[in-house]
mmCIF file with all atom_site columns, C-alpha atoms in Angstrom:
data_model
loop_
_atom_site.group_PDB
_atom_site.id
_atom_site.type_symbol
_atom_site.label_atom_id
_atom_site.label_alt_id
_atom_site.label_comp_id
_atom_site.label_asym_id
_atom_site.label_entity_id
_atom_site.label_seq_id
_atom_site.pdbx_PDB_ins_code
_atom_site.Cartn_x
_atom_site.Cartn_y
_atom_site.Cartn_z
_atom_site.occupancy
_atom_site.B_iso_or_equiv
_atom_site.pdbx_formal_charge
_atom_site.auth_seq_id
_atom_site.auth_comp_id
_atom_site.auth_asym_id
_atom_site.auth_atom_id
_atom_site.pdbx_PDB_model_num
ATOM 1  C CA . MET A 1 1  ? 18.290  -8.301  -24.422 1.00 0.00 ? 224 MET A CA 1
ATOM 2  C CA . ILE A 1 2  ? 14.953  -9.896  -23.605 1.00 0.00 ? 225 ILE A CA 1
ATOM 3  C CA . GLU A 1 3  ? 14.267  -10.536 -27.293 1.00 0.00 ? 226 GLU A CA 1
ATOM 4  C CA . LEU A 1 4  ? 17.607  -12.317 -27.551 1.00 0.00 ? 227 LEU A CA 1
ATOM 5  C CA . PHE A 1 5  ? 16.825  -14.468 -24.515 1.00 0.00 ? 228 PHE A CA 1
ATOM 6  C CA . ASN A 1 6  ? 13.371  -15.309 -25.856 1.00 0.00 ? 229 ASN A CA 1
ATOM 7  C CA . SER A 1 7  ? 14.752  -16.304 -29.260 1.00 0.00 ? 230 SER A CA 1
ATOM 8  C CA . ILE A 1 8  ? 17.413  -18.534 -27.686 1.00 0.00 ? 231 ILE A CA 1
ATOM 9  C CA . ASN A 1 9  ? 14.817  -20.025 -25.351 1.00 0.00 ? 232 ASN A CA 1
ATOM 10 C CA . ASN A 1 10 ? 12.376  -20.735 -28.188 1.00 0.00 ? 233 ASN A CA 1
ATOM 11 C CA . ALA A 1 11 ? 15.090  -22.310 -30.353 1.00 0.00 ? 234 ALA A CA 1
ATOM 12 C CA . PHE A 1 12 ? 16.405  -24.480 -27.517 1.00 0.00 ? 235 PHE A CA 1
ATOM 13 C CA . CYS A 1 13 ? 12.957  -25.628 -26.381 1.00 0.00 ? 236 CYS A CA 1
ATOM 14 C CA . GLY A 1 14 ? 11.870  -26.190 -29.985 1.00 0.00 ? 237 GLY A CA 1
ATOM 15 C CA . ILE A 1 15 ? 14.811  -28.499 -30.667 1.00 0.00 ? 238 ILE A CA 1
ATOM 16 C CA . LEU A 1 16 ? 14.200  -30.532 -27.505 1.00 0.00 ? 239 LEU A CA 1
ATOM 17 C CA . GLY A 1 17 ? 10.404  -30.464 -27.811 1.00 0.00 ? 240 GLY A CA 1
ATOM 18 C CA . ILE A 1 18 ? 9.841   -28.842 -24.404 1.00 0.00 ? 241 ILE A CA 1
ATOM 19 C CA . ASN A 1 19 ? 6.508   -27.083 -23.990 1.00 0.00 ? 242 ASN A CA 1
ATOM 20 C CA . SER A 1 20 ? 5.861   -24.232 -21.538 1.00 0.00 ? 243 SER A CA 1
ATOM 21 C CA . TYR A 1 21 ? 4.416   -26.524 -18.834 1.00 0.00 ? 244 TYR A CA 1
ATOM 22 C CA . LEU A 1 22 ? 7.468   -28.766 -18.818 1.00 0.00 ? 245 LEU A CA 1
ATOM 23 C CA . GLN A 1 23 ? 9.709   -25.708 -18.857 1.00 0.00 ? 246 GLN A CA 1
ATOM 24 C CA . GLY A 1 24 ? 7.953   -24.419 -15.718 1.00 0.00 ? 247 GLY A CA 1
ATOM 25 C CA . VAL A 1 25 ? 8.389   -27.769 -13.994 1.00 0.00 ? 248 VAL A CA 1
ATOM 26 C CA . ILE A 1 26 ? 12.102  -27.799 -14.845 1.00 0.00 ? 249 ILE A CA 1
ATOM 27 C CA . VAL A 1 27 ? 12.568  -24.252 -13.505 1.00 0.00 ? 250 VAL A CA 1
ATOM 28 C CA . MET A 1 28 ? 10.789  -25.044 -10.212 1.00 0.00 ? 251 MET A CA 1
ATOM 29 C CA . THR A 1 29 ? 12.817  -28.249 -9.849  1.00 0.00 ? 252 THR A CA 1
ATOM 30 C CA . CYS A 1 30 ? 16.057  -26.326 -10.299 1.00 0.00 ? 253 CYS A CA 1
ATOM 31 C CA . ILE A 1 31 ? 15.003  -23.718 -7.723  1.00 0.00 ? 254 ILE A CA 1
ATOM 32 C CA . ASN A 1 32 ? 14.194  -26.448 -5.200  1.00 0.00 ? 255 ASN A CA 1
ATOM 33 C CA . VAL A 1 33 ? 17.494  -28.227 -5.889  1.00 0.00 ? 256 VAL A CA 1
ATOM 34 C CA . ILE A 1 34 ? 19.394  -25.006 -5.190  1.00 0.00 ? 257 ILE A CA 1
ATOM 35 C CA . ALA A 1 35 ? 17.481  -24.544 -1.911  1.00 0.00 ? 258 ALA A CA 1
ATOM 36 C CA . VAL A 1 36 ? 18.100  -28.141 -0.818  1.00 0.00 ? 259 VAL A CA 1
ATOM 37 C CA . LEU A 1 37 ? 21.802  -27.950 -1.630  1.00 0.00 ? 260 LEU A CA 1
ATOM 38 C CA . GLY A 1 38 ? 22.068  -24.718 0.343   1.00 0.00 ? 261 GLY A CA 1
ATOM 39 C CA . MET A 1 39 ? 20.458  -26.316 3.389   1.00 0.00 ? 262 MET A CA 1
ATOM 40 C CA . SER A 1 40 ? 22.637  -29.402 2.936   1.00 0.00 ? 263 SER A CA 1
ATOM 41 C CA . VAL A 1 41 ? 25.781  -27.292 3.046   1.00 0.00 ? 264 VAL A CA 1
ATOM 42 C CA . LEU A 1 42 ? 24.523  -25.421 6.114   1.00 0.00 ? 265 LEU A CA 1
ATOM 43 C CA . THR A 1 43 ? 23.492  -28.475 8.139   1.00 0.00 ? 266 THR A CA 1
ATOM 44 C CA . GLY A 1 44 ? 25.885  -31.059 6.719   1.00 0.00 ? 267 GLY A CA 1
ATOM 45 C CA . PHE A 1 45 ? 29.296  -29.452 6.495   1.00 0.00 ? 268 PHE A CA 1
ATOM 46 C CA . THR A 1 46 ? 29.067  -26.766 9.162   1.00 0.00 ? 269 THR A CA 1
ATOM 47 C CA . ARG A 1 47 ? 26.891  -28.744 11.621  1.00 0.00 ? 270 ARG A CA 1
ATOM 48 C CA . LEU A 1 48 ? 24.726  -25.655 12.120  1.00 0.00 ? 271 LEU A CA 1
ATOM 49 C CA . PHE A 1 49 ? 20.972  -25.699 12.323  1.00 0.00 ? 272 PHE A CA 1
ATOM 50 C CA . SER A 1 50 ? 19.046  -22.552 11.541  1.00 0.00 ? 273 SER A CA 1
ATOM 51 C CA . PHE A 1 51 ? 15.401  -21.693 11.927  1.00 0.00 ? 274 PHE A CA 1
ATOM 52 C CA . GLY A 1 52 ? 15.903  -18.640 9.716   1.00 0.00 ? 275 GLY A CA 1
ATOM 53 C CA . ASN A 1 53 ? 14.312  -20.131 6.594   1.00 0.00 ? 276 ASN A CA 1
ATOM 54 C CA . ALA A 1 54 ? 11.302  -21.377 8.541   1.00 0.00 ? 277 ALA A CA 1
ATOM 55 C CA . GLY A 1 55 ? 11.009  -17.980 10.193  1.00 0.00 ? 278 GLY A CA 1
ATOM 56 C CA . PHE A 1 56 ? 10.953  -16.187 6.851   1.00 0.00 ? 279 PHE A CA 1
ATOM 57 C CA . MET A 1 57 ? 8.301   -18.579 5.546   1.00 0.00 ? 280 MET A CA 1
ATOM 58 C CA . CYS A 1 58 ? 6.139   -18.153 8.666   1.00 0.00 ? 281 CYS A CA 1
ATOM 59 C CA . GLY A 1 59 ? 6.464   -14.379 8.498   1.00 0.00 ? 282 GLY A CA 1
ATOM 60 C CA . LYS A 1 60 ? 5.405   -14.370 4.863   1.00 0.00 ? 283 LYS A CA 1
ATOM 61 C CA . ALA A 1 61 ? 2.434   -16.632 5.652   1.00 0.00 ? 284 ALA A CA 1
ATOM 62 C CA . LYS A 1 62 ? 1.417   -14.354 8.523   1.00 0.00 ? 285 LYS A CA 1
ATOM 63 C CA . ASN A 1 63 ? 1.571   -11.295 6.281   1.00 0.00 ? 286 ASN A CA 1
ATOM 64 C CA . ASN A 1 64 ? -0.532  -13.006 3.617   1.00 0.00 ? 287 ASN A CA 1
ATOM 65 C CA . LEU A 1 65 ? -3.402  -13.778 5.965   1.00 0.00 ? 288 LEU A CA 1
ATOM 66 C CA . LYS A 1 66 ? -6.379  -11.655 5.189   1.00 0.00 ? 289 LYS A CA 1
ATOM 67 C CA . THR A 1 67 ? -8.558  -10.173 7.861   1.00 0.00 ? 290 THR A CA 1
ATOM 68 C CA . PRO A 1 68 ? -12.226 -11.101 7.717   1.00 0.00 ? 291 PRO A CA 1
ATOM 69 C CA . PRO A 1 69 ? -14.468 -8.524  6.122   1.00 0.00 ? 292 PRO A CA 1
ATOM 70 C CA . LYS A 1 70 ? -16.162 -6.086  8.460   1.00 0.00 ? 293 LYS A CA 1
ATOM 71 C CA . ILE A 1 71 ? -19.916 -6.403  8.577   1.00 0.00 ? 294 ILE A CA 1
ATOM 72 C CA . PRO A 1 72 ? -21.588 -3.039  9.001   1.00 0.00 ? 295 PRO A CA 1
ATOM 73 C CA . ASN A 1 73 ? -24.182 -2.717  11.742  1.00 0.00 ? 296 ASN A CA 1
ATOM 74 C CA . ASP A 1 74 ? -27.688 -2.239  10.401  1.00 0.00 ? 297 ASP A CA 1
ATOM 75 C CA . PRO A 1 75 ? -29.689 0.315   12.437  1.00 0.00 ? 298 PRO A CA 1
#
């Protein structure tokens, strides 16, 4: 299945002349568009405001913080 996807992807990108960098930019743009449309539906149509997304991002940032290295005491 992955070989089929890769062959279709290579043929499609080869016809349009899209390199891997531009393909990455297009994928990230599509992900951000989906996120923005989701927030637009939540805040625009339902008139609800949620801090859930910000909470998930803050929690992930907190978990990614690294503690400073411990310096052993020299006798």
